[in-house]
PDB file of C-alpha atoms in Angstrom:
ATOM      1  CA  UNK O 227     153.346   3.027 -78.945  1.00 90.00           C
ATOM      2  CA  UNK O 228     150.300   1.723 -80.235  1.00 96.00           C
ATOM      3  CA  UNK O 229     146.808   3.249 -78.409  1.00 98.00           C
ATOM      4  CA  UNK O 230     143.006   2.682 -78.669  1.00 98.00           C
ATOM      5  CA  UNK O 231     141.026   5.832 -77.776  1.00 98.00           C
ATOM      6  CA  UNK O 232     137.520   5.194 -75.986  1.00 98.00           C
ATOM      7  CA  UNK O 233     134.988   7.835 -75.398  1.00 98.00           C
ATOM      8  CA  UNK O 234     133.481   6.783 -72.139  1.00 97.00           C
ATOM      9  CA  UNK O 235     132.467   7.766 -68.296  1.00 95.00           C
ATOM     10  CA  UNK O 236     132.255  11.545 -69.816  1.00 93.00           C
ATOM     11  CA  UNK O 237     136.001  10.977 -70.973  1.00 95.00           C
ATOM     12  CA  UNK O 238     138.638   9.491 -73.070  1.00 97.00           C
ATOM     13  CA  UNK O 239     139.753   6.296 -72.089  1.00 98.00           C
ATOM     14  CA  UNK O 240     143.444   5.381 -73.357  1.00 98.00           C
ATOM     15  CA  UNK O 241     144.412   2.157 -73.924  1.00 98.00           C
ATOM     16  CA  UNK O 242     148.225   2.229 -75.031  1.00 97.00           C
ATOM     17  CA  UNK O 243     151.064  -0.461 -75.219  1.00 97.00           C
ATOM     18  CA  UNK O 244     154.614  -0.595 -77.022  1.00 96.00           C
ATOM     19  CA  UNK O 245     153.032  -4.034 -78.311  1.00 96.00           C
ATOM     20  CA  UNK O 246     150.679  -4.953 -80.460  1.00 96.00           C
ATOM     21  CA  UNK O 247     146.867  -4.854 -78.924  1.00 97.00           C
ATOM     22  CA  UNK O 248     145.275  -7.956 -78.917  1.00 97.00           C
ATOM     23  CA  UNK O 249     141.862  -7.230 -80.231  1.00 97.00           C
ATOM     24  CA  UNK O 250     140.253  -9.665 -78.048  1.00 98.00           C
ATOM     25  CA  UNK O 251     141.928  -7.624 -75.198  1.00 98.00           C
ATOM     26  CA  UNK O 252     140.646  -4.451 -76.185  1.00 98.00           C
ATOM     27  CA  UNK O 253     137.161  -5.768 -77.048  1.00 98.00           C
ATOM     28  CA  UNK O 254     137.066  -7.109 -73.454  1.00 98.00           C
ATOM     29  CA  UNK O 255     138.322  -4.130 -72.072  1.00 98.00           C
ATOM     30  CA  UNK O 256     135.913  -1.837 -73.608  1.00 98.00           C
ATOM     31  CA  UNK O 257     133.136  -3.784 -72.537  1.00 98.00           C
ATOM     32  CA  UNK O 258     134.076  -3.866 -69.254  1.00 98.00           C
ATOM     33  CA  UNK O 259     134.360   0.154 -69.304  1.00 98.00           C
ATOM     34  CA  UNK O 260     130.845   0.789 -70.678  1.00 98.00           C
ATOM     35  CA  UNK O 261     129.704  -1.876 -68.410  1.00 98.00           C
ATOM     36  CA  UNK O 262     130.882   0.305 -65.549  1.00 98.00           C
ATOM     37  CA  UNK O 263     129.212   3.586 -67.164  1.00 98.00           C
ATOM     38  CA  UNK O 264     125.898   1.829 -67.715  1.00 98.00           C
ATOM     39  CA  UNK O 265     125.736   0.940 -64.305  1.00 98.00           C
ATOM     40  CA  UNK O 266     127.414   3.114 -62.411  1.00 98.00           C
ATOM     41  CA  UNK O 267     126.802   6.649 -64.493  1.00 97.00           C
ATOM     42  CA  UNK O 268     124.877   9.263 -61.803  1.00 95.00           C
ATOM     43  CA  UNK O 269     124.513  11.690 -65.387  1.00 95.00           C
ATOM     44  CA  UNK O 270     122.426   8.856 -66.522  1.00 97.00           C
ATOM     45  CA  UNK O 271     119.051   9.283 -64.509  1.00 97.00           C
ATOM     46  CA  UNK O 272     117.812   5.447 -65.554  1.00 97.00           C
ATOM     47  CA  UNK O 273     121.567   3.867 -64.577  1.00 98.00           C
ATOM     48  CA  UNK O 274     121.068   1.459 -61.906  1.00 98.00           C
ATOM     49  CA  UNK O 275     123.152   3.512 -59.690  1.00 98.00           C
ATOM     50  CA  UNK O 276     121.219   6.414 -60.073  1.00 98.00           C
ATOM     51  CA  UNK O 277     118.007   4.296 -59.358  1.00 98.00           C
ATOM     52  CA  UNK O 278     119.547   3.920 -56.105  1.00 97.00           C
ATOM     53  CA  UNK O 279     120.083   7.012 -55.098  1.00 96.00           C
ATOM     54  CA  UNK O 280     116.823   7.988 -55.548  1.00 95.00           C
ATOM     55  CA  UNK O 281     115.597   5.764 -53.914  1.00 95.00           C
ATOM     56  CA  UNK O 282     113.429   3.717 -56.465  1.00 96.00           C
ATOM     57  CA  UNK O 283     114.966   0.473 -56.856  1.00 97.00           C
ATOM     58  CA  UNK O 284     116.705  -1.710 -54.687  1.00 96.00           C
ATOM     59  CA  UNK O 285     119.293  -4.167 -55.039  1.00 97.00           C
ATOM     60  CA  UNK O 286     117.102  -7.128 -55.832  1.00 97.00           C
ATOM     61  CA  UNK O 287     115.407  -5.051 -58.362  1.00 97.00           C
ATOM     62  CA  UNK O 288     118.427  -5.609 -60.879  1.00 98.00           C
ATOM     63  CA  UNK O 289     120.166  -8.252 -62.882  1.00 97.00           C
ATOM     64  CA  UNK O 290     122.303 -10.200 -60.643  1.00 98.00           C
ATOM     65  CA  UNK O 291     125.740  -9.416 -62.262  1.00 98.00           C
ATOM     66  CA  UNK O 292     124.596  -5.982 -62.005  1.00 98.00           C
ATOM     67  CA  UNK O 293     124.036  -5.997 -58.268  1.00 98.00           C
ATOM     68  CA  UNK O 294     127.427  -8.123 -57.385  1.00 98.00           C
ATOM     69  CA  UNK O 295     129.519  -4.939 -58.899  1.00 98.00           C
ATOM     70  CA  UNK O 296     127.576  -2.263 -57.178  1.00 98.00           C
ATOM     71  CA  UNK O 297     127.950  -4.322 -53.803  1.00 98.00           C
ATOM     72  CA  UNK O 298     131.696  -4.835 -54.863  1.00 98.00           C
ATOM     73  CA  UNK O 299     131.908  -1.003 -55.461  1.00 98.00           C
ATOM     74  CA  UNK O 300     130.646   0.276 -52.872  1.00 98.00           C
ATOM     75  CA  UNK O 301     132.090  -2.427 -50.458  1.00 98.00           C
ATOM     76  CA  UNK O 302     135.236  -0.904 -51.549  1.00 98.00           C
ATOM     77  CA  UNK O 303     133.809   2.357 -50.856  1.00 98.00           C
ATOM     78  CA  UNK O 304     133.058   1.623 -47.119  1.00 98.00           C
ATOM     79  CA  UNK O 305     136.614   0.532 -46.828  1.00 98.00           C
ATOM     80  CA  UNK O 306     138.115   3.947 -48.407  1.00 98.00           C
ATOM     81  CA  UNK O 307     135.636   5.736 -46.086  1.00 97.00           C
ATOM     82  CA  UNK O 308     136.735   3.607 -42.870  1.00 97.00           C
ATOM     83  CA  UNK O 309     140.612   4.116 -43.793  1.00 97.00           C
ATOM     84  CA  UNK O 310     140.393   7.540 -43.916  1.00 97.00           C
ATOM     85  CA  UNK O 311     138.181   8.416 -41.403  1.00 96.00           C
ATOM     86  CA  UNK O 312     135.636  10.156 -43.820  1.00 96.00           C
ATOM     87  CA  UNK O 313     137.531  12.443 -46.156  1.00 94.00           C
ATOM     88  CA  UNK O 314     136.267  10.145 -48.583  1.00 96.00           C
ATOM     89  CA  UNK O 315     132.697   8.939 -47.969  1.00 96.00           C
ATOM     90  CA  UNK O 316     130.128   8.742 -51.024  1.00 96.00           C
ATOM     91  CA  UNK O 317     127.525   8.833 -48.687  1.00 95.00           C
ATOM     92  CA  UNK O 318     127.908  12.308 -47.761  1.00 92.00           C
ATOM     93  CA  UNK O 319     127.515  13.623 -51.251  1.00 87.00           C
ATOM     94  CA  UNK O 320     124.675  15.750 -52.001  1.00 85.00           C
ATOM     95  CA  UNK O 321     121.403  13.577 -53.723  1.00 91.00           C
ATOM     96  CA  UNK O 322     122.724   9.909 -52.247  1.00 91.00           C
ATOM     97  CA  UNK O 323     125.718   7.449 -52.427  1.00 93.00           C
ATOM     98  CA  UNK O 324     127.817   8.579 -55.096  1.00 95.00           C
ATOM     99  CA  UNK O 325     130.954   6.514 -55.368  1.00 97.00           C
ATOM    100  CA  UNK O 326     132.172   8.512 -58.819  1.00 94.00           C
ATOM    101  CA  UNK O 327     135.618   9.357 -56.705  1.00 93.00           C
ATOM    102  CA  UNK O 328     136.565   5.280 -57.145  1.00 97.00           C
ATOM    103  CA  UNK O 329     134.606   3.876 -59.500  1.00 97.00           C
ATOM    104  CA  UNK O 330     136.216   5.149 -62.549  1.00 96.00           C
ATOM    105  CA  UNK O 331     139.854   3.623 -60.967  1.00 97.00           C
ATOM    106  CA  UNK O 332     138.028   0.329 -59.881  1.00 98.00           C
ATOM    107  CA  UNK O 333     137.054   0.322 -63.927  1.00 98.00           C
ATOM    108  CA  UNK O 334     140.101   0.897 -65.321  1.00 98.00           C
ATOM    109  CA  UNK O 335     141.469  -1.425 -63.121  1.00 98.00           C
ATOM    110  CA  UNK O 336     138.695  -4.059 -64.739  1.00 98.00           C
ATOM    111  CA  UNK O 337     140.021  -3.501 -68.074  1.00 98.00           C
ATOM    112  CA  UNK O 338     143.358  -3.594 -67.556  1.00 98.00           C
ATOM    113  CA  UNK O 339     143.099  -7.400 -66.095  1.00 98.00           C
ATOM    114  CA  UNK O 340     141.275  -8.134 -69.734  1.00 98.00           C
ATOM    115  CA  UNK O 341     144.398  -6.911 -71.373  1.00 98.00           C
ATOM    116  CA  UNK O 342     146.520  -8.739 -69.266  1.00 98.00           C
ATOM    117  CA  UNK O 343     144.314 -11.623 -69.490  1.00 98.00           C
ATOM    118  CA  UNK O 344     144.438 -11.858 -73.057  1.00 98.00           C
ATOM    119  CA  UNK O 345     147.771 -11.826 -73.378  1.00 97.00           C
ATOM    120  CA  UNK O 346     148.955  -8.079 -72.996  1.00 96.00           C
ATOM    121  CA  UNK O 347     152.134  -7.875 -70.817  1.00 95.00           C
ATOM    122  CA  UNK O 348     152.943  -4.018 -70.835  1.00 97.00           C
ATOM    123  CA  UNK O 349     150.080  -1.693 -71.240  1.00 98.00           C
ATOM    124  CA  UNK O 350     148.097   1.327 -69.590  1.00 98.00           C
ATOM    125  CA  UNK O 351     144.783   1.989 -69.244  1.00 98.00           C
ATOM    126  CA  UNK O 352     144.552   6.018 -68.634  1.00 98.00           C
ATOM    127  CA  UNK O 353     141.192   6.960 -67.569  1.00 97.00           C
ATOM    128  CA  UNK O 354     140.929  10.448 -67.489  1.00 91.00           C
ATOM    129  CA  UNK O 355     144.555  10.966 -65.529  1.00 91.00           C
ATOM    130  CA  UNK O 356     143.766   7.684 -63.167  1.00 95.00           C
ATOM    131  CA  UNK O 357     145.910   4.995 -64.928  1.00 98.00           C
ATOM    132  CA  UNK O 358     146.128   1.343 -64.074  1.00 98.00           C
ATOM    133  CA  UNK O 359     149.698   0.085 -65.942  1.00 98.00           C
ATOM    134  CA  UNK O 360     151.447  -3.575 -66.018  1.00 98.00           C
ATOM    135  CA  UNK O 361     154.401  -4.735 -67.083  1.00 97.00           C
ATOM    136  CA  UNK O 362     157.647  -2.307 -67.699  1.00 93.00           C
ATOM    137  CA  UNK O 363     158.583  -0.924 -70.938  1.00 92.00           C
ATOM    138  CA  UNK O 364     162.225  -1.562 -71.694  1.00 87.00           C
ATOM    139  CA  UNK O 365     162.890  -2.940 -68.302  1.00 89.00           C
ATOM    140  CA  UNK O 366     161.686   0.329 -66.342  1.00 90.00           C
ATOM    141  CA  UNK O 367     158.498   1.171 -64.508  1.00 94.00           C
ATOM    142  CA  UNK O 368     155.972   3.515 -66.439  1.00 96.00           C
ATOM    143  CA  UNK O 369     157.168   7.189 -65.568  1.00 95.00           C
ATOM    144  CA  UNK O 370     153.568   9.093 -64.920  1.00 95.00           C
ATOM    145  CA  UNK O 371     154.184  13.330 -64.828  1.00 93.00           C
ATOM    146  CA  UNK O 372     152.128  14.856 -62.559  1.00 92.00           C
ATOM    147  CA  UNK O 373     151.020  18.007 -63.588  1.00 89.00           C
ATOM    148  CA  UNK O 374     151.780  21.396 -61.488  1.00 87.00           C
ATOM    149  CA  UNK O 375     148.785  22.670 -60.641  1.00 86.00           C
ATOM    150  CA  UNK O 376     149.666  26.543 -60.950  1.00 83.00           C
ATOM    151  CA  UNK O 377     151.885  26.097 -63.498  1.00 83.00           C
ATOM    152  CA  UNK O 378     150.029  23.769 -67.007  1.00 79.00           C
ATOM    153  CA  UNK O 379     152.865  23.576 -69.246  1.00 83.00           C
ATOM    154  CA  UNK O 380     154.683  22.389 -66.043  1.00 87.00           C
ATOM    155  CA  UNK O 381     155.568  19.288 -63.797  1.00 89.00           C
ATOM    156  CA  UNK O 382     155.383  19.123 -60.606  1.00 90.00           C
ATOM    157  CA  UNK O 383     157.160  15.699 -60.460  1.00 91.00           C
ATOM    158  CA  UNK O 384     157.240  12.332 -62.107  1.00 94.00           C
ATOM    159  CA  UNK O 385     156.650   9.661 -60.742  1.00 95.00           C
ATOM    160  CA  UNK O 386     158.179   5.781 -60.727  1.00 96.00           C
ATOM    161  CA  UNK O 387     154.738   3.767 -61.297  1.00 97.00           C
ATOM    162  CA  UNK O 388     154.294  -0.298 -61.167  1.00 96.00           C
ATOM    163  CA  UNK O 389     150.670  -0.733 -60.588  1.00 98.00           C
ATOM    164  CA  UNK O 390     148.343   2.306 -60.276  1.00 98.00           C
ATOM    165  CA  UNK O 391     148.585   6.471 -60.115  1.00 98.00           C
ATOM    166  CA  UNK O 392     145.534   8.916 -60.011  1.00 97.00           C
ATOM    167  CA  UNK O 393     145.869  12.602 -58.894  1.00 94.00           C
ATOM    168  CA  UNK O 394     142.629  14.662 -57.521  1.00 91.00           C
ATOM    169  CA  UNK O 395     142.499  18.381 -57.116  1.00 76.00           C
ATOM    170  CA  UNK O 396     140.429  21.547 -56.982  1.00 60.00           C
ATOM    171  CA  UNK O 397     142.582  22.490 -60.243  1.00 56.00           C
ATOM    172  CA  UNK O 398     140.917  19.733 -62.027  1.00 54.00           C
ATOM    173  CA  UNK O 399     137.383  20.107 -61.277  1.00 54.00           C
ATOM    174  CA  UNK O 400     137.243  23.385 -59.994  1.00 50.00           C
ATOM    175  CA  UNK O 401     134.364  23.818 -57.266  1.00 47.00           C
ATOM    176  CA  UNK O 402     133.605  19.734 -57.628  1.00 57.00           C
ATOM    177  CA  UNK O 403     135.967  18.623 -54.940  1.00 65.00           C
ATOM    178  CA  UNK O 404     133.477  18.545 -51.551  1.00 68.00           C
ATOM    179  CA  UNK O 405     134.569  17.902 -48.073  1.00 67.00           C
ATOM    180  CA  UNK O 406     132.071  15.577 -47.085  1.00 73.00           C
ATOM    181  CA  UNK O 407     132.596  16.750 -43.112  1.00 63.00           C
ATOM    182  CA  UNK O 408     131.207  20.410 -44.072  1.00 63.00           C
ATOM    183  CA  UNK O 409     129.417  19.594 -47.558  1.00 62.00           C
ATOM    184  CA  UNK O 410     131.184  22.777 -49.169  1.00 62.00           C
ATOM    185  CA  UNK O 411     134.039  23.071 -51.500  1.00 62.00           C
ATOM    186  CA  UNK O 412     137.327  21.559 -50.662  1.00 62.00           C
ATOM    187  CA  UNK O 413     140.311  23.766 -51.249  1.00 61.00           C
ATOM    188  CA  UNK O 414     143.281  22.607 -48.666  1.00 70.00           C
ATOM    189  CA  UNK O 415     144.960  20.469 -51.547  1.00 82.00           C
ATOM    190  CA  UNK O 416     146.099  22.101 -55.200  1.00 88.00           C
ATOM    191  CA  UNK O 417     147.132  18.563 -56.300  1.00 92.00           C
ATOM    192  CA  UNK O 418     146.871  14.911 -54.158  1.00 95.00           C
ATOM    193  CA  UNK O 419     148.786  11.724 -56.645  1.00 97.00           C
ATOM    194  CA  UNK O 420     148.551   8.329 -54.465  1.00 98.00           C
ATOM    195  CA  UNK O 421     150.311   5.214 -55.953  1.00 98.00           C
ATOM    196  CA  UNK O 422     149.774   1.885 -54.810  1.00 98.00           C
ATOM    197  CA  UNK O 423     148.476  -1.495 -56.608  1.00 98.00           C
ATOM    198  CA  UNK O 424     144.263  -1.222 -56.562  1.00 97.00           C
ATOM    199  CA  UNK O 425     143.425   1.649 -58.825  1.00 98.00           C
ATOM    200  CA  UNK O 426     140.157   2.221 -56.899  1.00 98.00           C
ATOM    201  CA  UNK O 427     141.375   2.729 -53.878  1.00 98.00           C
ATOM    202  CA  UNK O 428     144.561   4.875 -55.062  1.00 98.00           C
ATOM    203  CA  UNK O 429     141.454   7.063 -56.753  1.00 96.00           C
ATOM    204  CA  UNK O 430     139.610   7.235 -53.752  1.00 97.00           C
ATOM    205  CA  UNK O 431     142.921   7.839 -51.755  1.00 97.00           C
ATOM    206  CA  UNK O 432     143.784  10.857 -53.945  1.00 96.00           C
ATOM    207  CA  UNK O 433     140.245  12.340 -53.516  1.00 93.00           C
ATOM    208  CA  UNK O 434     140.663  11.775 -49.812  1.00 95.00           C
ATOM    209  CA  UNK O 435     144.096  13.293 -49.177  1.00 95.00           C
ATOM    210  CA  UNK O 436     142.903  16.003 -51.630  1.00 92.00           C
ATOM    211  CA  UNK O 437     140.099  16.986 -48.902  1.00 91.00           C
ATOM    212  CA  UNK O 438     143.077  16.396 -45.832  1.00 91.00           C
ATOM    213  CA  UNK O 439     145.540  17.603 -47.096  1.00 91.00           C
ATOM    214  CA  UNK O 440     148.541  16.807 -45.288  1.00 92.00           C
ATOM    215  CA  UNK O 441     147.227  15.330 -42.423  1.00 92.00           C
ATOM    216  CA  UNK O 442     146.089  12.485 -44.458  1.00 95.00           C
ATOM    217  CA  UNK O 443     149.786  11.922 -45.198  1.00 96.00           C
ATOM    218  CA  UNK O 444     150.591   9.136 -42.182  1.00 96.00           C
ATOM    219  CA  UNK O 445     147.759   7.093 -42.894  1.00 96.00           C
ATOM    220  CA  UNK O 446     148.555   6.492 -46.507  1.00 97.00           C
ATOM    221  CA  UNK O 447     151.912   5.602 -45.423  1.00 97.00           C
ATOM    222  CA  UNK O 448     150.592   2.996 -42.872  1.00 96.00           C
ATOM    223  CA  UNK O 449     148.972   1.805 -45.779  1.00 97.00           C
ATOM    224  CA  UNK O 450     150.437  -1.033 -47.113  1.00 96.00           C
ATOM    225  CA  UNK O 451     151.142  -0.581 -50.690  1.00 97.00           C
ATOM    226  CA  UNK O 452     150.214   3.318 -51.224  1.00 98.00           C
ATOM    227  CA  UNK O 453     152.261   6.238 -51.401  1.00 98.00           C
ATOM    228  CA  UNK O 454     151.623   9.707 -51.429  1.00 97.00           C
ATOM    229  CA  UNK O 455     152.857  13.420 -52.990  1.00 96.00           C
ATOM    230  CA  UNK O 456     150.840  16.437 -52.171  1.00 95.00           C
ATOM    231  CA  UNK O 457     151.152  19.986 -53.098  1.00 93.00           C
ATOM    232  CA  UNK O 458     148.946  22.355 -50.773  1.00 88.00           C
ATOM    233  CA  UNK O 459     147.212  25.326 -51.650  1.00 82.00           C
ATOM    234  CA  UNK O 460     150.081  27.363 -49.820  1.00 83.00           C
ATOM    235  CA  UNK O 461     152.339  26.050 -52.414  1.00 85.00           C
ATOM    236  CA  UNK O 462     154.198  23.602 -50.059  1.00 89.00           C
ATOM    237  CA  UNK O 463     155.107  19.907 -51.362  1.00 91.00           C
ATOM    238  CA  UNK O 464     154.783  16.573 -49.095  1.00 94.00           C
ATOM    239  CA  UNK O 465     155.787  13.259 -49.720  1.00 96.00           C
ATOM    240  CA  UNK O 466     155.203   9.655 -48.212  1.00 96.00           C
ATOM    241  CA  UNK O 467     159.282   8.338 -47.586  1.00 95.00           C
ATOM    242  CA  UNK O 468     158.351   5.946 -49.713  1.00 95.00           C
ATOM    243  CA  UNK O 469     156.925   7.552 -52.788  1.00 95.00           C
ATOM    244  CA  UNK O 470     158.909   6.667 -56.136  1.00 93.00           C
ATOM    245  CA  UNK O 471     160.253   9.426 -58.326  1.00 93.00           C
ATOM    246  CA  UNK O 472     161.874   9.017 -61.116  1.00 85.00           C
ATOM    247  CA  UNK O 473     165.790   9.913 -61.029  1.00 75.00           C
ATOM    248  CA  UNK O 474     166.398  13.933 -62.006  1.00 56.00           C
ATOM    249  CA  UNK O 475     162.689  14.623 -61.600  1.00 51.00           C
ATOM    250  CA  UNK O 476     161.574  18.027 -60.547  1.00 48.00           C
ATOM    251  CA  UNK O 477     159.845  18.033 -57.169  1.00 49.00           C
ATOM    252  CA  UNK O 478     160.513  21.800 -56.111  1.00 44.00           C
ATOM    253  CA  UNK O 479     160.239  22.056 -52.173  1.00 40.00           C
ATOM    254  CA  UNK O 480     160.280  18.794 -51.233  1.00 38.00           C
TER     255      UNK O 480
END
């Protein structure tokens, strides 16, 4: 496999392909990911999206590229909040709109179509364990382990994956995860994975069904597209019918 490693949006990006990287690609696709960090960064107190949460700029105050992505971000983010009736909604997080939960998916997702545009037929972009992949290595869709959340050196199951995976937990980002119906600590999901073809919305879908928990399950099978594997903080394992898993994979309980 060849990879390119990028430090960025407090991460590691990974760019990797059984090809040859076209350097043009990966220039492209790196610019596209610090684009999204300059922009979008709430650690960064002079980011335009941090301007905006504060409440001392508006949209007209920015460049105008600038202000068609954060209207395209957070459009995308009123349609998350909408489908899931508000277990994901960036504007209940504490200090303004935050839409962190997608916009690291919707920029991976960005640099993946420079890869593909410049020629790249089977890559992944892994930002961070929310990966955006096209194309399928020797004839087979990219096989994405999802990590058991009690268990490290373990898998909960693998997963089948054609366009886009991302997995959300408390195990992750211990205390991070908020219900934004209560404002406290979320803690009904160990590990949420959604599939499906956008890898913003799968992101914001994981953080979503990650707050549910399993009664998030029938919408994101009424989604066209998405699928869904859960395991709750009980220990119990859920699945969408239509979630892919690759053949032999472990998926205790389900």
């Amino acid at each position: 496999m060849n990879t390119h490693l990028e430090p960025v949006m407090g991460t590691v990006v990974g760019i990797t392909s059984p090809d040859p990287l076209p350097p043009e690609g990966v220039a492209a696709a790196v610019c596209a990911l610090h684009e999204a960090d300059r922009i979008f960064s709430t650690w960064n107190p002079e980011s335009p999206m941090s301007l905006l949460r504060a409440g001392t700029a508006e949209l007209e105050d920015f460049e105008p590229a600038d202000a068609r992505l954060i209207v395209e971000v957070l459009e995308q983010c009123r349609l998350a909040r909408e489908l899931t009736g508000g277990a994901f909604d960036p504007w209940a997080m504490p200090g303004g709109p935050d839409p962190s939960g997608l916009v690291k998916g919707w920029a991976a997702d960005r640099a993946l179509r420079e890869l593909t545009g410049a020629g790249c037929r089977t890559v992944m972009v892994n930002a961070g364990g929310d990966i955006a992949v096209a194309g399928s290595p020797e004839g087979h869709p990219w096989r994405i382990a999802v990590r058991h959340p009690a268990q490290p050196d373990r898998y909960a199951a693998v997963a089948e994956v054609t366009g886009a995976i991302a997995t959300s937990g408390d195990y992750e980002r211990p205390g991070q995860l908020v219900d934004p119906s209560t404002g406290r600590t979320a803690r009904v999901a160990a590990s949420a994975t959604v599939t499906g073809p956008d890898l913003g919305m799968t992101d914001a879908l994981a953080t979503a069904l990650a707050v549910a928990g399993e009664a998030l399950l029938g919408v994101i099978d009424r989604t066209e597209g998405y699928e869904a594997f859960l395991v709750t903080d009980a220990g119990r394992y859920y699945a969408t019918p239509g979630m892919q898993f690759a053949p032999g994979a472990e998926r205790s309980g389900i």
